[in-house]
Coordinates of N, CA and C in Angstrom, one line a residue:
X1 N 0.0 22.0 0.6 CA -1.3 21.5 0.4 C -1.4 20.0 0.1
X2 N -0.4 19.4 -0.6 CA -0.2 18.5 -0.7 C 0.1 17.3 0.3
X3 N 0.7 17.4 1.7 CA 1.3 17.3 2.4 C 0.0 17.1 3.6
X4 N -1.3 18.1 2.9 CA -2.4 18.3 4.0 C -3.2 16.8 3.8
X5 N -3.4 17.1 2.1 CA -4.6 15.8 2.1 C -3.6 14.8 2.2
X6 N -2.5 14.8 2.0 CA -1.7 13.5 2.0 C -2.4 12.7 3.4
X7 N -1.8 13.3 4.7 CA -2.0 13.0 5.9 C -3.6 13.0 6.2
X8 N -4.6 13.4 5.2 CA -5.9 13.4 6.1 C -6.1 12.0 5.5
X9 N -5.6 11.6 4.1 CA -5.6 9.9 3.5 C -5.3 9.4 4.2
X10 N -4.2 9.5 4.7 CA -3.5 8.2 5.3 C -4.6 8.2 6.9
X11 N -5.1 8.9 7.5 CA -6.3 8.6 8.5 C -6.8 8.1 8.5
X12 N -7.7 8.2 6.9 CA -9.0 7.8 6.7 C -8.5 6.5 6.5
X13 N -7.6 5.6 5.7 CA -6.8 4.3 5.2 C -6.5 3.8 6.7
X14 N -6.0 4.4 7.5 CA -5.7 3.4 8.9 C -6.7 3.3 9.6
X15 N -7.8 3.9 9.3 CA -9.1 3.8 10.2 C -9.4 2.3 9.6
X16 N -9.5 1.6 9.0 CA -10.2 0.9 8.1 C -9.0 -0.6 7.7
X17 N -7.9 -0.6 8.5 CA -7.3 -1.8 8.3 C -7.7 -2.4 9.8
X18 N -7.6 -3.9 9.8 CA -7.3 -4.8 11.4 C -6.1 -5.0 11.2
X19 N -5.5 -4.3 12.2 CA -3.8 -4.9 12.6 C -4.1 -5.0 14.0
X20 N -3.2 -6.4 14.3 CA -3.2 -7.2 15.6 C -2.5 -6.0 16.6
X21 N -2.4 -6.5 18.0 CA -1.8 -5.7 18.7 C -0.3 -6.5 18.5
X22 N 0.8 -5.6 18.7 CA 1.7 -6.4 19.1 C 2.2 -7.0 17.5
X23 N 1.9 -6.3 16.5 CA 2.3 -6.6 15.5 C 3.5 -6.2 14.8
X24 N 3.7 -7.2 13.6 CA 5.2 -6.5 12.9 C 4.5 -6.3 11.4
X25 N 4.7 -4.8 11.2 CA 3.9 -4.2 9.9 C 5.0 -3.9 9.2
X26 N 4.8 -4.2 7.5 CA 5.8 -3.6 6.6 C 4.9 -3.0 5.8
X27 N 5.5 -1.6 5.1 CA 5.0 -0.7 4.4 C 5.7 -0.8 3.3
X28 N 5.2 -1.1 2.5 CA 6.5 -2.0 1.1 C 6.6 -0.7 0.1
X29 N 6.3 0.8 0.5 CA 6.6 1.9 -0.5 C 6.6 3.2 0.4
X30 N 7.2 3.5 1.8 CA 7.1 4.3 3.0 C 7.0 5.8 2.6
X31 N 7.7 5.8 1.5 CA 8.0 7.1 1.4 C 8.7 7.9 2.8
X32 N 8.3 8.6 3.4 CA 8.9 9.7 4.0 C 8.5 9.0 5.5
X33 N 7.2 7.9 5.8 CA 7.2 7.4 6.9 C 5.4 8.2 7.1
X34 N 5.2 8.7 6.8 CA 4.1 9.3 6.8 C 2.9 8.6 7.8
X35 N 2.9 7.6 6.7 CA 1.5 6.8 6.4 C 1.9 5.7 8.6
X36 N 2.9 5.1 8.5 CA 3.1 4.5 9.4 C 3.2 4.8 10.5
X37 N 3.5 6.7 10.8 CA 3.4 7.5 11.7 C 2.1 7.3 12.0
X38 N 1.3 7.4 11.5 CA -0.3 7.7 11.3 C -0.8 6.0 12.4
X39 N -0.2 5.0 11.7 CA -0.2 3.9 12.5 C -0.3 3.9 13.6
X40 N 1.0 4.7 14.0 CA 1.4 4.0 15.8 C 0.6 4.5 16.5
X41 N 0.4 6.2 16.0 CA -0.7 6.9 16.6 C -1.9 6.7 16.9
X42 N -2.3 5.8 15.9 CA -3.5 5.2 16.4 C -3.8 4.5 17.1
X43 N -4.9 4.7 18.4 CA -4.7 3.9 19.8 C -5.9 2.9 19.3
X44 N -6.1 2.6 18.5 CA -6.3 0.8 17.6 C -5.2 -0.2 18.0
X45 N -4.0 0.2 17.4 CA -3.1 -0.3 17.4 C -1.9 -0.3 18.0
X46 N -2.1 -1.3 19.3 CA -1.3 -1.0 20.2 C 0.1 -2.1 19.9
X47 N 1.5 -1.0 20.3 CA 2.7 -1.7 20.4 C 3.0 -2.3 19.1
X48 N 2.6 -1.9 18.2 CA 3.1 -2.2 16.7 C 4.3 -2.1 16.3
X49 N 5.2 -3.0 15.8 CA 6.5 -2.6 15.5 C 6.8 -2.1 14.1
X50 N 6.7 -1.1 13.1 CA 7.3 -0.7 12.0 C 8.2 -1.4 11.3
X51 N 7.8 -1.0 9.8 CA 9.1 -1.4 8.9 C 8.9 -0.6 7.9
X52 N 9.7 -0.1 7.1 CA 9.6 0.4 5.5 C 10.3 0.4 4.4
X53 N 9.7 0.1 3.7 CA 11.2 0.0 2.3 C 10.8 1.2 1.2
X54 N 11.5 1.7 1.0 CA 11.3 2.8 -0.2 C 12.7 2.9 -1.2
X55 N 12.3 3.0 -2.3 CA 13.6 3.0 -3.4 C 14.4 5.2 -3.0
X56 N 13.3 5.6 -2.2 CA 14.2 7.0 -2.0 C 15.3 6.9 -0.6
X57 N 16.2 7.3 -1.2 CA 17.2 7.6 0.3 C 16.8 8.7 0.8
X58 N 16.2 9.7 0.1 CA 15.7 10.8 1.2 C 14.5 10.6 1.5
X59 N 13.7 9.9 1.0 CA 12.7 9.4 2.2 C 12.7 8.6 2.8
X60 N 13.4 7.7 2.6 CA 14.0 6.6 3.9 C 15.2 7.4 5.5
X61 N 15.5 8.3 5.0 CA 16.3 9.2 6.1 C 15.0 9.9 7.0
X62 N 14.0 10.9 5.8 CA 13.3 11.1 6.7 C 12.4 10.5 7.6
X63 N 11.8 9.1 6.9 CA 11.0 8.1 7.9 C 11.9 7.6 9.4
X64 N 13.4 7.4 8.9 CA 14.0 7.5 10.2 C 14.1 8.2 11.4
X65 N 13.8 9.8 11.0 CA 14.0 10.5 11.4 C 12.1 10.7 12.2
X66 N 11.6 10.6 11.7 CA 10.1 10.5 12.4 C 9.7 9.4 13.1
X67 N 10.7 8.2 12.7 CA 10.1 6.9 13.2 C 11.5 6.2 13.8
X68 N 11.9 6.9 14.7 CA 13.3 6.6 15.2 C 13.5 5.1 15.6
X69 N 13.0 4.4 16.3 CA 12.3 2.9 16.5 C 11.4 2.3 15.6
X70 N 11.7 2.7 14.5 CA 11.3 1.9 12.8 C 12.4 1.4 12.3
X71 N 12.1 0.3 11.4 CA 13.4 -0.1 10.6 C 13.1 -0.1 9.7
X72 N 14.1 1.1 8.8 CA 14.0 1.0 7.1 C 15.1 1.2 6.1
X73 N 14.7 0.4 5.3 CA 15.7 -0.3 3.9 C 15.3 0.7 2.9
X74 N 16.4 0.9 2.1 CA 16.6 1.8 0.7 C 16.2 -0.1 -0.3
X75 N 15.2 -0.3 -1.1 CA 15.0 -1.5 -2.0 C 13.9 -1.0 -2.3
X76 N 13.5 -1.7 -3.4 CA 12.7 -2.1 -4.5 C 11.6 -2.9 -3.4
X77 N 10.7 -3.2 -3.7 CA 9.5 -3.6 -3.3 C 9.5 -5.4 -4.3
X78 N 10.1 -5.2 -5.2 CA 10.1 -6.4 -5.9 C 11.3 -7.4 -5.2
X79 N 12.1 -6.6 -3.9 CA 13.0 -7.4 -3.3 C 13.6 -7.2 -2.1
X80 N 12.2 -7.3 -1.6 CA 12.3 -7.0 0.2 C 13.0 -8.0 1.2
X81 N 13.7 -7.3 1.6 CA 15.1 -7.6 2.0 C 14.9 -8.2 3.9
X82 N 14.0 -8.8 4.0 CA 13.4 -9.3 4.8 C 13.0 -11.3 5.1
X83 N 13.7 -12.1 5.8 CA 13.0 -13.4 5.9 C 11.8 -13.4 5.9
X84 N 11.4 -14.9 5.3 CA 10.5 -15.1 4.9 C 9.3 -15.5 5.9
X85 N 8.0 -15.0 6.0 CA 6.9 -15.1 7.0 C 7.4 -14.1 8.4
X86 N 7.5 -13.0 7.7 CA 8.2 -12.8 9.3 C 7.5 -11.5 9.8
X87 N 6.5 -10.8 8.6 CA 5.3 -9.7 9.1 C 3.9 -10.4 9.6
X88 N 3.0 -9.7 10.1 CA 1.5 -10.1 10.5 C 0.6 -9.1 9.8
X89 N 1.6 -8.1 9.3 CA 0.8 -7.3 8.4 C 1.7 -6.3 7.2
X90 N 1.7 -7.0 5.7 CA 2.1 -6.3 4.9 C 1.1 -5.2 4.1
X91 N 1.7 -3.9 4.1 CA 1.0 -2.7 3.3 C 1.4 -2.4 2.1
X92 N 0.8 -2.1 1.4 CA 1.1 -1.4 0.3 C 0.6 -0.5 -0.5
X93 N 0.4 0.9 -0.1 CA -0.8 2.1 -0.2 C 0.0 2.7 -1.4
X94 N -1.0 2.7 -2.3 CA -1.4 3.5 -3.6 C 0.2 3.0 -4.4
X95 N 0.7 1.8 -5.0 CA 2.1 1.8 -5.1 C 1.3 1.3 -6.5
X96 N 1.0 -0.3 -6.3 CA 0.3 -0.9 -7.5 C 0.5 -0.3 -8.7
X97 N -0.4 1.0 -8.8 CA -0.5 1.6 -10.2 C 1.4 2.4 -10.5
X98 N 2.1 1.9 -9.8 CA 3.6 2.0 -10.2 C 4.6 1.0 -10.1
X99 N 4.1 0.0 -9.8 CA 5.4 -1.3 -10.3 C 4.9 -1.7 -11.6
X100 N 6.2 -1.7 -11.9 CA 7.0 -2.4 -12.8 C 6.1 -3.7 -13.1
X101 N 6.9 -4.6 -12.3 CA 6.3 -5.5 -12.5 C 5.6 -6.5 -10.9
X102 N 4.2 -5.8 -11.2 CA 3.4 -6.6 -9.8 C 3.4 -7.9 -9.5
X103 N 3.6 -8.5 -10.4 CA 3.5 -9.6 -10.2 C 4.8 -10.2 -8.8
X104 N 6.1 -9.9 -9.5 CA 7.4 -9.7 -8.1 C 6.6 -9.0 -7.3
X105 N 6.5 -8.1 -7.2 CA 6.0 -7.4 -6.0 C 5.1 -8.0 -4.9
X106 N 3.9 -8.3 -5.6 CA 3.1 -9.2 -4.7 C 3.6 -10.4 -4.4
X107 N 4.1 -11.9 -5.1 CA 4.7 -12.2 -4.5 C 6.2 -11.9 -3.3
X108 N 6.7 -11.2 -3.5 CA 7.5 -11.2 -2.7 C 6.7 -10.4 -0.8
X109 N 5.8 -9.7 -1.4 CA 4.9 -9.5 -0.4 C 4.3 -11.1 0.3
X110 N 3.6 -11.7 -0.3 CA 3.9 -13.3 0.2 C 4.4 -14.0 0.6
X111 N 5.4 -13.7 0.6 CA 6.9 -14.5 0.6 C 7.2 -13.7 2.4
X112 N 6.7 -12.4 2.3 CA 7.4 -12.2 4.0 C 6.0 -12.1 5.0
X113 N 5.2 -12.3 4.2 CA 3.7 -12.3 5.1 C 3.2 -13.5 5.8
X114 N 2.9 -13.9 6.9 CA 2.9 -14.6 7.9 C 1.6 -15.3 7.4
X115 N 1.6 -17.0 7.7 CA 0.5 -17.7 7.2 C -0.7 -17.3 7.6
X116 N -0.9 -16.4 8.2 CA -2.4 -15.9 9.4 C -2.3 -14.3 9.0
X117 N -1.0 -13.7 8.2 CA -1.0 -12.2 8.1 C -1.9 -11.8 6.8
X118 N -1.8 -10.6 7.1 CA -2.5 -9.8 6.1 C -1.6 -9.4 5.2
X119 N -2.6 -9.1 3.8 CA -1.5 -8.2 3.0 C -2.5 -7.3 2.6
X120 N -2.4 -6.0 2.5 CA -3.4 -5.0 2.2 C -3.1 -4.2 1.1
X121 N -3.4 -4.3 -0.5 CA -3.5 -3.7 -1.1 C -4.6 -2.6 -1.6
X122 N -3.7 -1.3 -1.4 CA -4.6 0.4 -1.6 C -3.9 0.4 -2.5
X123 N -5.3 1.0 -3.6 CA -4.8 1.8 -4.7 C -6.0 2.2 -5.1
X124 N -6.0 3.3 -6.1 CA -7.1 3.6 -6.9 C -7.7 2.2 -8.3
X125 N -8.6 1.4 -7.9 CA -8.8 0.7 -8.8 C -10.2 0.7 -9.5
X126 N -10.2 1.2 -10.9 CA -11.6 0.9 -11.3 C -12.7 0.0 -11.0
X127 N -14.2 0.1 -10.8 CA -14.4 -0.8 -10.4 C -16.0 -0.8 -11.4
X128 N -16.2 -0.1 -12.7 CA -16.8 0.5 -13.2 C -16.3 0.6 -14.7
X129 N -17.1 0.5 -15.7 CA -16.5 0.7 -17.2 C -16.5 2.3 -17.3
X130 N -16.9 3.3 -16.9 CA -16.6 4.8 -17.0 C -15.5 4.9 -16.1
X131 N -15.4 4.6 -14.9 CA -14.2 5.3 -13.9 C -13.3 4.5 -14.5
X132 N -12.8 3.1 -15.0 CA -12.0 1.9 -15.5 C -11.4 3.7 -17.2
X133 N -12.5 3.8 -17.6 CA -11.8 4.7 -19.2 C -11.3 5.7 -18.6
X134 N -12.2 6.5 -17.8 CA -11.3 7.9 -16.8 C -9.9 7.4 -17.1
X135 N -9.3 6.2 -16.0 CA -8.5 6.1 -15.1 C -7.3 5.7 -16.3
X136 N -7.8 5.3 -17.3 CA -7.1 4.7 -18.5 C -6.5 5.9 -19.3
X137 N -6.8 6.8 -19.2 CA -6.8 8.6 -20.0 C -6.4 9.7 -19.4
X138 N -6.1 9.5 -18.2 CA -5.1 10.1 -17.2 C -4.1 9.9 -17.1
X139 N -3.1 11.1 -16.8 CA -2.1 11.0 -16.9 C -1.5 11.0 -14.9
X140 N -1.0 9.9 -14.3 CA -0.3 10.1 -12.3 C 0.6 11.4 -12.7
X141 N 0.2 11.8 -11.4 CA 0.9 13.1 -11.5 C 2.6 12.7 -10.8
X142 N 2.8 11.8 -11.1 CA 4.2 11.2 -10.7 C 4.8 10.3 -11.8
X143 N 5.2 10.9 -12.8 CA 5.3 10.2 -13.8 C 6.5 9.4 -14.1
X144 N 7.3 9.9 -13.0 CA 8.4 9.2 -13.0 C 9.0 7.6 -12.6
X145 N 7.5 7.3 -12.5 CA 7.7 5.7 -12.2 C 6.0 5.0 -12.5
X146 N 5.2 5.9 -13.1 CA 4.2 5.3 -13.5 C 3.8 4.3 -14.5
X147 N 3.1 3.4 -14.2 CA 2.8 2.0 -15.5 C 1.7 2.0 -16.3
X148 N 1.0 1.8 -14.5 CA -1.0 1.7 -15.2 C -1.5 1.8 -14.2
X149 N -3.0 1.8 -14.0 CA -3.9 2.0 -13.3 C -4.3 1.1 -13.7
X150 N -5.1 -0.1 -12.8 CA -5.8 -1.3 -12.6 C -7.3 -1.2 -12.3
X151 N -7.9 -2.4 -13.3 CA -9.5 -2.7 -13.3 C -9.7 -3.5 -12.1
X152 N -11.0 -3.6 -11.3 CA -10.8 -4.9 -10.2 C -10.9 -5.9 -11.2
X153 N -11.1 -6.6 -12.2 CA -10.8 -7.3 -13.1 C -9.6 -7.6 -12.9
X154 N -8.9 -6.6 -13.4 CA -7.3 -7.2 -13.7 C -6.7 -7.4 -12.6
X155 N -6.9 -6.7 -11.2 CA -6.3 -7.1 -10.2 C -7.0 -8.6 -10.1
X156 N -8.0 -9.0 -9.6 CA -8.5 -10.2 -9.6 C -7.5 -11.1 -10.4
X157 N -7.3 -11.5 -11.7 CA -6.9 -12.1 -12.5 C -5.4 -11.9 -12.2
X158 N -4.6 -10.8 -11.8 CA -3.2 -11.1 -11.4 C -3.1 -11.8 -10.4
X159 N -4.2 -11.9 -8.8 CA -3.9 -12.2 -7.9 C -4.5 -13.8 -8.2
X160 N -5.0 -13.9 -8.7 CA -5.9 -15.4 -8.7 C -4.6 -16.2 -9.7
X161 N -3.8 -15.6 -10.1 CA -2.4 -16.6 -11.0 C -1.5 -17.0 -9.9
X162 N -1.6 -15.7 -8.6 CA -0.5 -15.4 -7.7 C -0.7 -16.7 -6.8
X163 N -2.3 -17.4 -6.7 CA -3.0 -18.2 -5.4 C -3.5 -16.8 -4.4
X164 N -3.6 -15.9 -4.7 CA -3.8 -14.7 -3.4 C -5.6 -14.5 -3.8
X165 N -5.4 -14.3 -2.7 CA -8.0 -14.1 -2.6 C -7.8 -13.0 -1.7
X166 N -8.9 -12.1 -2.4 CA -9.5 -10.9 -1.7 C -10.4 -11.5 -0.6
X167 N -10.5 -11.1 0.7 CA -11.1 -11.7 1.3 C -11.7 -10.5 2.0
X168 N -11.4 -9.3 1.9 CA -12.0 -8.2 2.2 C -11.8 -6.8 1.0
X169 N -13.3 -6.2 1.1 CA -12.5 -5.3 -0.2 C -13.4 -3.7 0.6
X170 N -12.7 -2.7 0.6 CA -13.2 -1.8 1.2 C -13.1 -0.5 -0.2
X171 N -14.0 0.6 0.0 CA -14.0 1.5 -0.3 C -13.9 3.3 0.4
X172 N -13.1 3.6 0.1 CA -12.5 5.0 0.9 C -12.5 6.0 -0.1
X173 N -13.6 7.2 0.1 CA -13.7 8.4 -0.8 C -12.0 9.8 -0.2
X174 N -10.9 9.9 -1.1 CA -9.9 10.4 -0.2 C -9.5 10.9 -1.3
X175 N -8.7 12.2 -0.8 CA -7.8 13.1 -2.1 C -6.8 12.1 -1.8
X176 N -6.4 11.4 -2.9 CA -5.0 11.0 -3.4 C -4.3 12.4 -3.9
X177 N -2.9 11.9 -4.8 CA -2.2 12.9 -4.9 C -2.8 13.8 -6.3
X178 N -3.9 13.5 -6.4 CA -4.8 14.0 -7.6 C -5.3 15.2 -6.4
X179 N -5.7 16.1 -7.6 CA -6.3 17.5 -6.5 C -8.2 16.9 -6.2
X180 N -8.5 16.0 -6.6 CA -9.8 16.1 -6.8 C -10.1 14.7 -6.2
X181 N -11.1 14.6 -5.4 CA -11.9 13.4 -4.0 C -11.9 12.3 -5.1
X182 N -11.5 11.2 -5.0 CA -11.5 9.6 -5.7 C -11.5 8.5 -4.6
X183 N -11.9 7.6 -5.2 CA -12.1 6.2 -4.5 C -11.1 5.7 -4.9
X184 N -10.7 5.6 -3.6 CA -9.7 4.4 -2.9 C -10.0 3.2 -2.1
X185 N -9.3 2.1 -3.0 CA -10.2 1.0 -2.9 C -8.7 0.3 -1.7
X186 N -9.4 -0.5 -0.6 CA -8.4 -1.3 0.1 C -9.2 -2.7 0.0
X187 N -8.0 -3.8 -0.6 CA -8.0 -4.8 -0.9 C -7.2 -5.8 0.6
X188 N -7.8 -6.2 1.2 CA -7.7 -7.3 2.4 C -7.6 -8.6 1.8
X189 N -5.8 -9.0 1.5 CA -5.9 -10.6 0.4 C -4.9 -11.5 1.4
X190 N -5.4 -12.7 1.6 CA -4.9 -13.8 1.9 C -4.4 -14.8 0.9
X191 N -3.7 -14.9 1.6 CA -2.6 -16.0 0.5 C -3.3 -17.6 0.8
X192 N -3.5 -18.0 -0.3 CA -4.2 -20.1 -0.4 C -2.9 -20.3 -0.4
X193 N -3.3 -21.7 0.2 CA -2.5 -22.6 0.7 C -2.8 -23.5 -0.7

């Protein structure tokens, strides 16, 4: 069941990004390859070349395995193993509310994102002083690497220390890995020069 709404998210989330044709996309938390399958498929986006980094070896074997003409790295997201400017589109769906420390993260997301590319951060982010307390008094059903859940406040204010601007901000009603329909917010940020 999990596995169902997983994949009907990741639809609704690629409905809703601009990726160029002919692009080089990194998915800075791939998991199993899921989300980036869902990508190619989409006849939006034509001739896209894949990438993924996930801290699991079994889900970096399976994204191989689904995405045979993908290339993916076993790393940290805080140290993506990739030259610098060398995507047109970096991802990073629903991870946020589990690094460590975002601050590495996003930058190093910058660091491989192309002066013209995108970086798109998804996650569940309050954007409301009742959904902000909800979201504060919940427990991720993944606890094994969870931090926090973010106010659009606090995202703002990390990204505005970083030089990064929201330049697009979307909202997407989708079962995350919660059993129950939540807003999922996609954040479209360009990096200042």
């Amino acid at each position: 069941m999990k596995s169902f709404f997983r994949k009907i998210r990741h639809k609704i989330i690629s409905t809703k990004l601009a990726i160029p044709q002919n692009a080089l996309v990194l998915d800075t938390s791939c998991q199993d390859g899921g989300f980036l399958s869902i990508l190619i498929k989409n006849n939006n986006y034509k001739n896209i070349k894949v990438y993924g980094i996930d801290l699991s070896k079994v889900d970096i074997e399976k994204a191989k395995n689904l995405i045979p003409n993908g290339i993916f790295e076993i790393t940290d997201n805080s140290s993506i193993p990739f030259p610098d400017k060398t995507f047109d589109v970096v991802i990073s769906s629903l991870t946020l509310h589990h690094m460590a420390n975002p601050t590495n993260s996003i930058d190093e997301m910058r660091r491989v994102v192309k002066d013209n590319g995108s970086i798109y951060l998804i996650d569940i982010i309050a954007e409301n002083t009742f959904f902000n307390f909800i979201l504060k008094h919940i427990k991720c059903p993944e606890p094994y690497h969870f931090e926090k859940f973010y106010s659009i406040e606090e995202v703002r204010s990390l990204l505005t220390k970083m030089k990064v601007a929201i330049s697009k901000k979307l909202k997407v009603i989708a079962f995350p890995t919660f059993t129950i329909a939540t807003p999922i917010s996609i954040l479209e940020l360009r990096t200042e020069k």
